[in-house]
Every structure is written in structure tokens, then in C-alpha cells.
């Protein structure tokens, strides 16, 4: 892909709706690379001027919150004891630990789960299932989604600024940087999480 084609893609009116859809979908399908796309868009913004990071951040954050709310709603509707396998002794004990932990440490879990594959799904489903009040949950999800969007966009912008005259190189470098940052955050959360 040429730098001109990349600049055209970055300025496409379909880019932000696609970003929103991908981030929402990432709430359920962790194989969707929403973090990588947000970082890449930050790098593109720094090198080509498009897309506007002041649009990328709220679109990504809103997608994150909508995805979280969908998982929360599914958890609230389905609960943690709906299926027979959920009532087996070992599973039921694990679910009870999740229930207590989500109730006591909602903020920590919502914020850290944002950066850990599969944890986002589990925490949001559990928050709905244990009936964390929406008035408590929604501001936490919104703050976590905004922090996530700002962090990833800024990370891409830093890489993009370092290679301002080479958008393809900036993009090529920003993706592995995003993956390494994600692995580092995942390792830190696993190491220090209670």
C-alpha cells in the first residue's frame, strides 16, 4: 500500500464507523484487533493528519462502552446460574468468588479488564449478573473506555511523531508496539492483581 493510498484510507468517512463497530465487536470476540487499530489510527493521525484524534478517541471510547454495556446486559439477563454446568460444585465455587470480587472491587476490575483479553468479557458479564447498579457501573465503564482510547491513540501518535515523514513505517512500527504494550499490561495485571 502506498503512502497516498494510506492517506486516502485515513481520511475515509467510513473509517470511524468501522472503528466503532470493531471496538463494540471486540467486547465479544477478543480476536478483533481493536487496540491495534486505535494505535494505528493514532500513528496515522500523527503522520498524515487524518483521522482526527479528537474524533478517534470518543468514537473508540463510545464503542468500548457500548460493547461493555452489551456484555453487562447479557450477564444481567442470563445470570451466573442459568445453565446446569454453572451449578456444578467447582464452577459454582468459582462463580461465587467472582460474584464477591466483582461486588467489592468493581472499579479495579472494570479498569484492568479493559486491557486484558477475555477479562473484559468476564468482568462485564459478571457485573451484570451480580447486578452491580447501572449507575455505578456505567461511569466506571465510561472512564475505563476513555482512558483506554486516550492511551492507545497517544501511543500511536508518539510512534507516528517519531516517523512523521514516513507513514508506512510509522504504521508498521506502531502495531508491534501496541502488541508489546498489551502483553506488558497483561503481565503486570497478572502479577499484581489480587
Phi, psi and omega in degrees: 000133181279164178298325179293317178296322178295318178296320177296317178298318181296333181265001183297138177291346180272351185295312182291319174298324177294320177300312180303311181298319180294318180293319177298313181298330180295342177295335183248326184242096186292352178282348177284129188272061184294319178300316181298319179294318180296317177297315180299320178293326174296319178293317178297319180299321180288331184263328184246346184087356178226149350286165180291121181297336177287351171257323179300314184300306181293328179293315178295317180297317179296319176300320179297316181292318179298317177297317177300314181296325177296314177297317178302314180297320177296316178298320180294319181286322186268332181070186181249006182228019186290321186259151182301320181296336179285345182261359177294147189308312182293316180294317180298322178294318178296319179296321178297320176297317178298315181302312180294316183295315180296323179293323182274325188236045185303310185298312181299316182291318180296318181290314183287326180297334179304331186254359186243122179304141180072330179295324180301314180296310184298313182294317182291321175298315181294321179300319177290317184295324180272003174062046169300130182302137181303324178296337175270319185288313186301314177298325178293315178297318180295316179294319179294318179296319179293316179299318179298315181295317180295314182302310183290320178295317180295320178300316177295320181295324178296314178295317179298320179294327180290335181234047189303327183265006182226077185300325179293319178293319178300317179295316181297326180277325184294327182294309176296327176298317179297317180295315179296320178297319178298317178295322179294315179297317178302315179296318179296317180296317179296322183289318189253353180291143179292000000 
